Amino acid sequence: MKEYRVEGLSCANCTLEMEKEIRSLKHGDTATLSYNSGKLRLDDNVSLEDVQRILRKDGAFLANPPVRPHSHDGHVQEEHSHEGHSHEDHEHRHGTTRRIVGLLAASTVLYLVALLAGEELAKSTEIVLYAIAAILSGHTTFLKGLKNLFRLKFNIDTLMTIALVGAASIGDWKEATLVAILFGLNELLEGMGMEKARKSMETLLQVAPKEAIKLEDGKEIVVPIDRLRAGDLVVVKPGGKIPSDGTVVHGRSSVNEAAVTGEPLPVDKAAGEPVFGGSVNNEGVLQVRIEKAYRDSSLAKIVHLVQEAQETKTPTELFINKFAKYYTPFIILVAVLVIVLPPLLLGGDWNHWLYEGLAVLIVGCPCALILSSPIALVSGITRNARNGILIKGGVFLELLGKLDTLAFDKTGTLTKGEPHVEKTVVYDKERFFEVAGAIERNSSHPLAQAVMKEVERQGLEIADADEIRTITGRGISATYRGKTYWLGNEKSLEHLTLPDRVQADIQSLKEQGLTLVLVGDADRVLGMFGIADQVREESRAVVAELHRIGIRRTVMLTGDHAKSAEKVAKAVGVSEYAANLLPEDKAARVQALASDGVAGMIGDGINDAPALASAQIGIAMGKGTDSAIETADVVLMQNHLGKLPEAIRIGRQVNRVIRFNLGVALGLKLLALLLTIPGWLTLWMAILSDMGATVFVTLVSLTILIQPKKKAG
């Protein structure tokens, strides 16, 4: 398969027709043409001459050369091909637009001359002026419609051709010309609207760097980004883009990561800290060791996913396309009945009702209907991507807008996933911290690290413990300064009879939802740490905001014990919680939630994979980790929940706009059709109802791209 950019796609319905024609070519049965993204995928064996012929009939053309779609290095090739031919394609596209505008302008001038000087001109001269004006603005529609008519293929061009020929045949040249001009203007505005949405998406995707400064034997060499490999050392100068994911090895600077995370504030970076490809280095010079070839970087995956998201069709789009297939023949039938029944049954004037029938045909143009969804979806996907929120397809954007139940993982999602000592109970101050530090200082366990942070605060000089032995399910035993000690949960001190005071302290810490780490020797308990996972600062505000925007159930799912789960649930304000769950239990709970509405699951994309996969919509967070991007339907590229309500709001706005657009498109057409009952519908009213609906739904859809200004303070 090869992928091509197609320039000049100005009509959603025409794009569907072109796709059908291309699929009828030899080897073309797998071809796809996306109006949303302007991309054509073709089998290598399809004749490009035949494809160009089909496209040029509608004023579209292939932008060469092709790229291999979604291959590992495809994005880079696509960017290079775009760079190499952007000027030529730009000129071609704008040349086509200028030609259309010029023809419409000439048609309008001729129309006005004929209209204003009509009484002073001979009838034949007046007709010639109208005819030339109609031909200038409507000749492409007429030629396509005539071919379709001979093939009994009824689409928008066929309907307009019948209407134009019919109006001219009954001597209504003035209205026939006005219809041709308005229809040409309508197609131009429709194309410009979709082009605006595509341009917004293209601007977003142009954040990818093209070249890198590679260090080889101490020399700086500029290389194309696709030549970088893991382990290469690159120099990133102030204002330059970091070429791929890596680690800073030398230098200090602030880095703008908005291209990946959507966060506008720069992040300070120094040696040893990770950086994302596509991030912009603000001031200092950084040396970065590349850890991934660009094709495997977070930014490349974002670009790939956003491109794919444009091309997926939602259930709403599929329904509209299917509806349009039956809608057009239905309109033709209604037009025939309008022409025939009143003269036959009510003695009406044949010429008048032929005129009314032609007007009904124009009302039947399905442009506004088909356009009511794609621009809104592309705008929603683009705006979310700007915010660092990846939506893997229009279908998931629609679902996000319908979400009413949201399940959360606890650790790493509502909490930071970084245990800290919240409380200490000390019975032997001289030995408690020293022994704990000696045993835990070389451990990488998260609980051990929390203990060590607390021990380091005491400022003690600590030696290593000896004979460290792990006791499965209990803790550790070790020798320190010639004496044996135990560290772990209550079971690690089963050799002791605990005094009432110690038992009371243990119970108290447990009731507070803390995880216990006890330290003791052969005779007594020295003290205990009460460890908790710190709740994220934004969690409570985010959960409250989700409830405020209409998420009726928020559920926390965790494998932690009930007391700890209860404590976090109360702290963040979720509606309900479930504790002691295995991964498969979480998945079952999420499936149960889906039976009562549209349910989503949000987790870190690693240990929550079964639950994310089971949800109607899986949402992962975690600054672009590979597992997060691959597992979920929606990815929050930040390492927090702050932008989740905004993503849901955008999904709801998109759904509202699509419903509104459908209502406007169908409503204006219905209103126009009702005017046929008393015989008041005119050709110019019909074209204005279709044109008005098309332009209106386009403008309304583009409002989704507008980012609301944040209130001060």
XYZ file of C-alpha atoms in Angstrom:
713
model
C 0.000 0.000 0.000
C 1.083 3.578 -0.693
C -0.355 6.733 0.776
C -0.880 10.015 -1.082
C -1.942 13.479 -0.099
C -4.945 14.584 -2.119
C -5.351 18.322 -2.567
C -8.583 20.033 -3.603
C -11.137 17.810 -1.833
C -13.951 20.331 -1.530
C -17.022 18.183 -0.957
C -17.660 15.311 1.455
C -20.241 13.646 -0.791
C -17.978 13.987 -3.854
C -15.156 12.355 -1.885
C -17.366 9.327 -1.192
C -18.219 9.126 -4.904
C -14.527 9.362 -5.901
C -13.632 6.597 -3.439
C -16.277 4.360 -5.055
C -14.889 5.098 -8.533
C -11.293 4.408 -7.462
C -12.391 1.131 -5.861
C -13.910 0.083 -9.185
C -10.450 0.293 -10.821
C -8.303 -2.801 -11.273
C -6.601 -3.620 -7.906
C -8.477 -0.667 -6.367
C -10.908 -2.594 -4.156
C -8.902 -1.812 -0.966
C -8.480 1.922 -1.700
C -9.614 4.430 0.925
C -10.012 8.190 0.460
C -10.502 10.251 3.623
C -12.211 13.630 3.318
C -11.182 14.455 6.901
C -7.435 14.019 6.407
C -7.118 14.380 2.626
C -5.259 11.040 2.416
C -5.613 8.340 -0.249
C -4.332 4.793 0.337
C -3.775 2.698 -2.734
C -2.521 -0.714 -3.715
C 0.856 -0.358 -5.471
C -0.614 -1.859 -8.662
C -3.396 0.699 -9.181
C -2.894 2.916 -12.246
C -2.078 6.446 -11.063
C -3.210 7.861 -14.434
C -6.693 6.447 -13.845
C -6.724 7.754 -10.278
C -5.644 11.231 -11.412
C -8.374 11.183 -14.069
C -11.042 10.422 -11.441
C -9.720 13.053 -9.030
C -9.346 15.804 -11.636
C -13.005 15.468 -12.630
C -13.754 16.993 -9.214
C -10.892 19.482 -9.188
C -8.677 17.365 -6.907
C -5.160 16.072 -7.560
C -2.437 13.863 -6.068
C 0.413 15.577 -4.240
C 3.511 13.520 -5.122
C 5.551 11.605 -4.218
C 3.814 8.842 -2.275
C 4.788 7.776 1.230
C 4.595 4.385 2.904
C 1.687 4.796 5.331
C 2.512 4.213 8.975
C 5.729 2.361 8.307
C 8.327 2.753 11.022
C 10.039 5.545 9.168
C 6.985 6.625 7.242
C 6.442 9.827 9.142
C 9.904 11.053 8.400
C 9.530 10.236 4.722
C 6.203 11.980 4.628
C 7.663 15.117 6.125
C 10.512 15.052 3.633
C 8.208 14.544 0.697
C 6.024 17.363 1.954
C 9.001 19.656 2.242
C 10.158 18.778 -1.245
C 6.846 19.451 -2.936
C 5.082 21.865 -0.609
C 5.657 24.917 -2.866
C 4.394 23.117 -5.983
C 1.328 21.726 -4.178
C 0.682 25.100 -2.549
C 0.748 26.834 -5.943
C -1.488 24.170 -7.517
C -4.042 24.374 -4.724
C -4.113 28.164 -4.629
C -4.122 28.330 -8.411
C -7.261 26.156 -8.439
C -8.894 28.337 -5.760
C -8.006 31.532 -7.660
C -9.466 30.056 -10.860
C -12.748 29.160 -9.121
C -12.981 32.593 -7.474
C -12.240 34.254 -10.832
C -14.948 32.262 -12.633
C -17.477 33.022 -9.888
C -16.596 36.723 -10.018
C -16.971 36.825 -13.821
C -20.283 34.955 -13.605
C -21.572 37.371 -10.971
C -20.630 40.422 -13.094
C -22.383 38.982 -16.178
C -25.418 38.053 -14.073
C -25.690 41.591 -12.642
C -25.281 43.148 -16.109
C -28.094 40.969 -17.490
C -30.262 41.608 -14.412
C -29.833 45.420 -14.285
C -29.904 46.076 -18.030
C -32.474 43.395 -18.861
C -35.191 45.732 -20.230
C -32.733 47.566 -22.463
C -31.235 44.374 -23.928
C -32.693 42.181 -26.626
C -34.164 38.993 -25.171
C -31.617 36.846 -27.000
C -28.717 38.972 -25.659
C -30.073 38.699 -22.131
C -30.316 34.894 -22.461
C -26.770 34.694 -23.859
C -25.392 36.699 -20.887
C -27.215 34.466 -18.386
C -26.120 31.327 -20.257
C -22.433 32.402 -20.307
C -22.595 33.270 -16.589
C -24.181 29.881 -15.783
C -21.615 28.005 -17.900
C -18.654 29.810 -16.304
C -19.722 28.975 -12.747
C -21.475 25.651 -13.314
C -19.767 23.921 -16.255
C -17.904 21.336 -14.122
C -21.087 20.447 -12.235
C -23.039 20.249 -15.509
C -20.504 17.962 -17.238
C -20.260 15.611 -14.244
C -24.033 15.610 -13.818
C -24.643 14.847 -17.492
C -22.307 11.823 -17.358
C -24.002 10.611 -14.195
C -27.435 11.041 -15.761
C -26.525 8.767 -18.666
C -25.277 6.194 -16.128
C -28.445 6.651 -13.996
C -26.206 7.662 -11.108
C -27.961 10.204 -8.907
C -25.762 12.394 -6.757
C -25.489 16.097 -6.017
C -24.112 16.937 -9.485
C -26.948 15.039 -11.175
C -29.578 16.868 -9.114
C -28.056 20.278 -9.887
C -27.764 19.475 -13.620
C -31.417 18.416 -13.854
C -32.422 21.586 -12.003
C -30.318 23.846 -14.265
C -31.494 22.222 -17.528
C -35.105 22.194 -16.307
C -35.052 25.865 -15.302
C -33.512 26.859 -18.642
C -36.061 24.756 -20.582
C -38.997 26.646 -19.042
C -37.270 29.981 -19.752
C -36.191 30.745 -16.186
C -32.637 31.718 -17.156
C -32.285 34.275 -14.388
C -32.906 31.756 -11.620
C -30.933 28.984 -13.341
C -27.882 31.294 -13.448
C -28.320 32.389 -9.822
C -28.504 28.722 -8.761
C -25.287 27.917 -10.684
C -23.422 30.851 -9.065
C -24.657 30.106 -5.543
C -23.872 26.401 -5.896
C -20.321 27.204 -7.049
C -19.904 29.573 -4.085
C -21.294 26.916 -1.748
C -18.750 24.315 -2.915
C -15.916 26.843 -2.588
C -16.890 27.750 0.996
C -17.375 24.090 1.918
C -13.882 23.254 0.657
C -12.361 26.231 2.464
C -14.010 25.166 5.736
C -12.580 21.661 5.615
C -9.212 23.041 4.495
C -9.191 25.261 7.601
C -9.728 22.203 9.841
C -7.029 20.221 7.979
C -4.597 23.158 8.176
C -5.098 23.304 11.924
C -4.250 19.603 12.128
C -1.214 19.959 9.824
C 0.146 22.821 11.934
C -0.117 20.565 14.955
C 1.783 17.768 13.190
C 4.628 20.006 12.000
C 6.262 20.032 15.451
C 8.429 17.083 14.406
C 12.099 18.058 14.010
C 13.675 17.447 10.581
C 17.408 17.396 11.414
C 19.712 16.876 14.384
C 23.234 17.966 15.345
C 25.055 14.699 16.028
C 28.383 14.473 17.889
C 30.866 12.188 16.092
C 34.474 12.094 17.317
C 33.964 15.460 18.998
C 32.665 17.081 15.779
C 29.164 18.432 15.233
C 27.500 16.979 12.115
C 23.993 17.887 10.892
C 22.102 14.689 9.960
C 18.495 13.892 8.925
C 16.469 12.742 11.902
C 15.840 9.288 10.419
C 19.596 8.520 10.642
C 19.662 8.791 14.445
C 19.957 5.555 16.407
C 19.713 4.676 20.095
C 22.952 5.597 21.852
C 23.813 8.545 19.583
C 24.883 11.779 21.265
C 23.297 14.993 19.973
C 23.716 18.693 20.734
C 20.565 20.785 21.165
C 21.190 24.516 20.983
C 18.899 27.265 22.369
C 15.690 27.406 20.336
C 16.378 23.977 18.807
C 14.123 20.937 18.946
C 15.193 17.799 20.788
C 15.272 15.201 17.978
C 14.014 12.130 19.890
C 13.389 10.760 23.380
C 16.588 10.616 25.416
C 18.473 11.609 28.563
C 20.440 14.784 29.231
C 24.139 13.913 29.748
C 25.520 17.434 29.970
C 24.142 20.957 30.364
C 21.195 22.633 32.044
C 18.214 24.379 30.479
C 14.452 24.778 30.573
C 12.513 22.795 27.973
C 9.079 23.454 26.499
C 7.292 20.069 26.326
C 3.959 21.458 25.054
C 4.229 19.481 21.781
C 4.041 16.234 23.761
C 2.256 17.003 27.036
C 0.242 20.109 26.154
C 1.693 21.813 29.251
C 2.591 25.448 28.442
C 5.089 26.011 31.285
C 8.740 25.059 30.631
C 10.367 22.258 32.645
C 13.924 22.555 34.010
C 16.270 19.812 32.795
C 19.758 18.833 33.972
C 22.105 15.859 33.570
C 20.372 12.516 34.151
C 16.847 13.793 33.397
C 14.670 12.467 30.541
C 13.524 14.590 27.585
C 10.940 14.095 24.822
C 11.570 14.370 21.096
C 9.873 17.484 19.669
C 10.397 19.477 22.888
C 11.993 22.903 22.408
C 15.186 23.829 24.277
C 14.778 27.366 25.604
C 18.177 28.732 26.635
C 21.181 26.534 27.565
C 23.051 24.083 25.343
C 22.142 20.443 26.088
C 23.922 17.239 25.170
C 21.368 14.456 24.930
C 21.931 10.718 24.566
C 19.239 9.355 22.254
C 17.417 6.350 23.734
C 15.008 5.710 20.863
C 15.150 6.131 17.114
C 12.679 8.882 16.156
C 10.164 6.383 14.752
C 9.798 4.872 18.263
C 9.655 8.191 20.128
C 6.634 9.546 21.978
C 6.166 12.352 19.440
C 6.270 9.983 16.435
C 3.602 7.842 18.093
C 1.494 10.926 18.799
C 1.736 12.058 15.160
C 0.881 8.561 13.932
C -2.121 8.238 16.261
C -3.486 11.693 15.448
C -3.200 10.984 11.716
C -5.003 7.660 12.130
C -7.669 9.261 14.314
C -8.691 11.582 11.448
C -9.389 8.640 9.184
C -11.626 6.507 11.402
C -15.355 6.780 10.803
C -17.713 7.054 13.765
C -21.104 5.315 13.994
C -22.704 8.739 13.430
C -20.698 9.312 10.224
C -21.461 5.821 8.939
C -25.168 6.374 9.653
C -25.157 9.767 7.873
C -23.418 8.284 4.825
C -25.885 5.415 4.709
C -28.808 7.793 5.223
C -27.566 10.023 2.353
C -27.622 6.987 0.005
C -31.385 6.580 0.510
C -32.137 10.260 1.048
C -31.170 11.370 -2.487
C -33.393 8.819 -4.348
C -36.203 9.704 -1.922
C -35.862 13.404 -2.813
C -35.952 12.555 -6.534
C -39.192 10.605 -5.962
C -40.697 13.538 -4.033
C -39.661 15.918 -6.854
C -41.370 13.698 -9.458
C -44.554 13.585 -7.337
C -44.478 17.391 -6.917
C -44.176 17.807 -10.707
C -46.872 15.245 -11.628
C -49.562 15.088 -8.917
C -50.809 18.727 -8.693
C -51.355 19.083 -12.492
C -52.936 15.610 -12.785
C -55.099 15.646 -9.666
C -55.686 19.344 -8.981
C -55.438 20.876 -12.449
C -52.288 22.822 -11.620
C -50.073 24.562 -14.180
C -47.453 22.144 -15.525
C -44.782 24.836 -15.866
C -45.269 26.082 -12.296
C -45.129 22.616 -10.736
C -42.158 21.614 -12.925
C -40.398 24.666 -11.442
C -41.384 23.578 -7.909
C -40.127 20.049 -8.569
C -36.780 21.390 -9.752
C -36.514 23.432 -6.542
C -37.182 20.259 -4.528
C -34.252 18.582 -6.327
C -31.925 21.360 -5.188
C -33.190 21.051 -1.617
C -32.216 17.380 -1.857
C -28.467 18.100 -2.049
C -26.988 16.124 0.898
C -23.870 18.330 1.368
C -24.819 19.859 4.712
C -25.903 16.465 6.055
C -22.643 14.723 5.157
C -20.579 17.698 6.367
C -22.312 17.923 9.767
C -19.890 15.444 11.370
C -16.328 15.320 9.867
C -15.211 18.933 10.463
C -16.470 18.766 14.056
C -14.568 15.515 14.693
C -11.291 16.733 13.160
C -11.601 19.972 15.153
C -12.203 18.044 18.396
C -9.279 15.650 17.834
C -6.999 18.601 16.960
C -7.959 20.666 19.996
C -7.452 17.718 22.341
C -4.059 16.974 20.765
C -3.025 20.586 21.360
C -3.793 19.974 25.031
C -1.628 16.832 25.116
C -4.629 14.496 24.988
C -4.512 11.790 22.315
C -7.820 10.449 21.015
C -7.251 7.347 18.887
C -10.303 7.911 16.686
C -13.537 9.834 16.233
C -15.467 6.918 17.725
C -13.605 7.372 21.038
C -14.165 11.137 20.956
C -17.904 10.481 20.624
C -17.773 7.973 23.504
C -15.806 10.414 25.664
C -18.644 12.872 25.208
C -21.212 10.255 26.282
C -19.281 9.115 29.372
C -21.369 8.948 32.550
C -19.367 6.498 34.711
C -15.625 6.657 35.309
C -13.527 4.085 37.168
C -10.121 5.068 38.572
C -7.125 3.005 39.518
C -5.791 4.261 42.873
C -2.017 3.911 42.914
C -0.312 6.238 40.453
C -3.619 7.691 39.231
C -5.456 9.275 42.160
C -2.295 8.975 44.267
C 1.315 9.712 43.300
C 2.437 6.092 43.596
C 5.258 7.313 45.856
C 4.860 5.957 49.431
C 5.872 8.294 52.243
C 6.014 7.947 56.018
C 2.970 9.697 57.382
C 3.376 8.734 61.056
C 6.022 7.177 63.293
C 5.607 5.559 66.708
C 8.964 5.297 68.530
C 9.600 3.190 71.666
C 13.431 3.146 71.486
C 14.640 6.440 70.046
C 18.324 5.522 70.210
C 18.063 2.414 68.056
C 14.790 2.656 65.997
C 15.882 4.931 63.108
C 19.475 3.661 63.035
C 18.487 -0.023 62.753
C 15.746 0.710 60.177
C 18.228 2.695 58.064
C 20.920 0.004 58.286
C 18.523 -2.692 57.047
C 16.735 -0.639 54.320
C 19.565 1.520 52.921
C 20.428 -0.803 50.008
C 16.854 -1.867 49.162
C 15.023 -0.562 46.052
C 11.554 -1.474 47.372
C 9.176 1.581 47.378
C 8.410 1.082 51.102
C 12.138 0.884 51.895
C 12.731 4.134 50.011
C 9.973 5.825 52.012
C 11.586 4.593 55.251
C 15.019 5.832 54.126
C 13.701 9.337 53.400
C 12.391 9.514 56.960
C 15.647 8.101 58.392
C 17.743 10.619 56.414
C 15.770 13.438 57.994
C 17.231 12.368 61.354
C 20.793 13.055 60.097
C 22.269 9.842 61.548
C 25.555 8.132 60.636
C 24.540 4.584 59.664
C 26.604 1.512 58.761
C 25.382 -1.443 56.660
C 23.550 -4.329 58.311
C 24.928 -7.861 57.896
C 23.326 -11.217 57.098
C 20.221 -9.633 55.521
C 17.620 -12.299 54.857
C 14.224 -11.828 53.222
C 11.308 -13.639 54.893
C 8.597 -14.075 52.233
C 5.300 -12.391 53.108
C 6.741 -10.958 56.341
C 9.800 -8.745 55.880
C 13.542 -8.893 56.584
C 15.837 -10.130 59.324
C 19.422 -8.825 59.653
C 22.341 -8.506 62.013
C 23.480 -5.030 63.070
C 26.340 -4.358 65.518
C 26.291 -8.033 66.561
C 22.558 -8.171 67.331
C 19.669 -9.655 65.280
C 16.731 -7.420 64.247
C 13.510 -7.892 62.330
C 11.775 -5.369 60.036
C 8.424 -5.860 58.252
C 4.736 -6.341 58.935
C 3.220 -7.744 62.143
C 4.006 -11.315 61.094
C 7.733 -10.516 61.127
C 7.503 -10.052 64.947
C 5.453 -13.160 65.753
C 8.235 -14.273 68.095
C 7.229 -11.425 70.447
C 4.276 -11.057 72.754
C 3.111 -7.514 72.024
C 2.144 -5.310 74.961
C -1.339 -3.721 75.000
C 0.122 -0.304 74.218
C 1.851 -1.598 71.050
C -1.287 -3.453 69.939
C -3.333 -0.284 70.444
C -0.860 1.762 68.353
C -0.926 -0.867 65.582
C -4.725 -0.793 65.523
C -4.798 3.008 65.505
C -2.455 3.272 62.494
C -4.409 0.601 60.635
C -7.658 2.474 61.202
C -6.022 5.509 59.644
C -5.451 3.424 56.496
C -1.670 3.280 56.866
C 0.621 0.434 55.812
C 2.823 -0.660 58.747
C 6.570 -1.343 58.866
C 7.626 -2.522 62.358
C 11.175 -2.803 63.722
C 12.067 -5.083 66.655
C 14.782 -7.219 68.234
C 14.565 -10.555 70.071
C 12.931 -8.919 73.121
C 10.828 -5.915 72.146
C 9.380 -3.643 69.448
C 11.590 -0.572 68.813
C 8.932 1.363 66.871
C 6.847 1.445 63.708
C 6.377 3.504 60.534
C 2.869 4.299 59.251
C 3.262 4.598 55.468
C 0.750 6.082 53.028
C 0.663 6.758 49.316
C 0.351 10.513 48.870
C -2.860 11.699 47.181
C -2.230 13.867 44.117
C -2.881 17.549 44.748
C -5.313 17.817 41.835
C -7.293 14.595 42.454
C -10.037 16.038 44.660
C -10.584 19.078 42.420
C -10.667 16.873 39.280
C -13.202 14.435 40.774
C -15.387 17.362 41.924
C -15.185 18.904 38.439
C -16.135 15.571 36.830
C -19.225 15.370 39.018
C -20.038 18.993 38.177
C -19.932 18.385 34.405
C -22.259 15.390 34.681
C -20.247 12.230 35.415
C -22.769 10.608 37.755
C -20.588 7.785 39.137
C -16.898 7.863 40.006
C -15.528 4.547 41.254
C -12.071 3.834 42.694
C -10.739 0.304 42.102
C -7.661 -0.872 44.020
C -5.791 -3.950 45.128
C -4.950 -2.207 48.423
C -6.653 -3.095 51.710
C -10.046 -1.656 52.610
C -8.931 0.909 55.234
C -6.350 2.447 52.898
C -8.897 2.484 50.044
C -11.513 4.132 52.280
C -9.052 6.820 53.331
C -8.114 7.740 49.737
C -11.762 7.553 48.570
C -12.787 10.054 51.250
C -9.814 12.310 50.459
C -10.594 12.570 46.724
C -14.409 12.442 46.888
C -15.234 9.479 44.623
C -18.804 8.118 44.738
C -17.753 4.582 45.691
C -14.727 2.292 45.956
C -13.755 -1.386 45.902
C -10.616 -2.801 47.591
C -8.544 -6.002 47.584
C -9.017 -6.452 43.817
C -6.790 -8.484 41.532
C -6.314 -7.212 37.917
C -8.981 -9.639 36.658
C -11.359 -8.420 39.393
C -10.894 -4.835 38.202
C -11.720 -5.894 34.640
C -14.912 -7.646 35.823
C -15.972 -4.565 37.816
C -15.458 -2.300 34.799
C -17.550 -4.627 32.610
C -20.320 -4.556 35.231
C -20.262 -0.735 35.254
C -20.688 -0.715 31.456
C -24.076 -2.411 31.793
C -25.438 0.766 33.392
C -24.295 3.412 30.909
C -21.107 4.433 29.086
C -18.222 3.505 31.406
C -14.568 4.458 31.124
C -11.497 3.336 33.055
C -8.450 5.482 33.781
C -5.145 4.013 34.914
C -1.429 4.176 34.249
C -1.570 1.815 31.266
C 0.815 -0.780 32.733
C -0.768 -2.847 35.523
C -4.295 -1.785 34.539
C -4.195 -3.223 31.012
C -7.031 -5.785 31.530
C -9.355 -3.152 33.010
C -8.457 -0.581 30.323
C -9.161 -3.159 27.612
C -12.477 -4.145 29.232
C -13.789 -0.580 29.433
C -15.889 0.943 26.669
C -13.256 3.654 26.657
C -9.829 3.138 28.268
C -7.947 6.270 29.372
C -4.254 6.060 30.245
C -1.992 8.652 31.820
C 1.732 8.773 32.335
C 3.693 11.208 30.121
C 3.622 9.066 27.036
C 4.858 5.704 28.296
C 4.791 3.105 25.539
C 2.347 0.875 27.386
C -0.011 3.801 28.026
C -0.073 4.804 24.357
C -0.555 1.225 23.144
C -3.157 0.072 25.675
C -5.697 2.869 25.889
C -8.186 4.570 23.569
C -7.393 7.980 25.066
C -3.961 8.992 26.399
C -3.272 11.901 28.763
C 0.328 12.774 27.959
C 0.718 14.619 31.275
C 1.514 12.811 34.495
C -1.652 14.086 36.181
C -5.447 14.131 35.787
C -5.813 17.907 35.409
C -6.859 17.891 31.741
C -9.325 14.991 31.922
C -12.442 17.167 32.505
C -11.440 19.378 29.557
C -11.144 16.302 27.283
C -14.632 15.161 28.305
C -16.008 18.683 27.781
C -14.552 18.779 24.260
C -16.098 15.351 23.524
C -19.479 16.638 24.690
C -19.117 19.832 22.685
C -18.363 17.779 19.543
C -21.442 15.600 20.117
C -23.624 18.688 20.697
C -22.317 20.349 17.537
C -22.950 17.224 15.431
C -26.525 16.906 16.758
C -27.094 20.630 16.205
C -25.676 20.464 12.678
C -27.932 17.545 11.769
C -30.929 19.416 13.165
C -30.083 22.556 11.176
C -29.387 20.642 7.954
C -32.587 18.597 8.116
C -34.641 21.456 9.571
C -33.827 23.915 6.762
C -34.528 21.256 4.144
C -37.844 20.343 5.781
C -38.833 24.018 5.939
C -37.998 24.433 2.256
C -39.983 21.312 1.349
C -43.013 22.567 3.294
C -43.015 25.663 1.081
C -43.857 23.383 -1.877
C -47.311 22.649 -0.403
C -48.638 26.137 -1.224
C -46.262 26.290 -4.212
C -44.035 29.035 -2.765
C -40.635 27.342 -3.069
C -38.301 29.070 -5.535
C -34.990 27.889 -6.977
C -33.019 30.622 -5.192
C -34.745 29.778 -1.882
C -33.824 26.119 -2.387
C -30.153 26.783 -3.116
C -29.915 29.290 -0.254
C -31.397 26.740 2.181
C -28.790 24.186 1.084
C -25.941 26.702 0.931
C -26.942 28.331 4.219
C -27.024 24.967 5.974
C -23.631 23.940 4.539
C -21.857 27.183 5.441
C -23.531 27.323 8.844
C -22.593 23.770 9.923
C -19.019 24.390 8.720
C -18.653 27.576 10.789
C -20.255 25.993 13.865
C -17.908 22.981 13.600
C -14.843 25.239 13.383
C -15.799 26.940 16.686
C -14.595 23.746 18.431
C -11.020 24.761 17.558
C -11.351 27.914 19.653
C -9.610 27.474 23.002
C -11.514 29.394 25.705
C -9.453 31.952 27.594
C -8.731 31.024 31.183
C -10.142 33.357 33.796
C -7.613 35.444 35.624
C -6.895 34.325 39.150
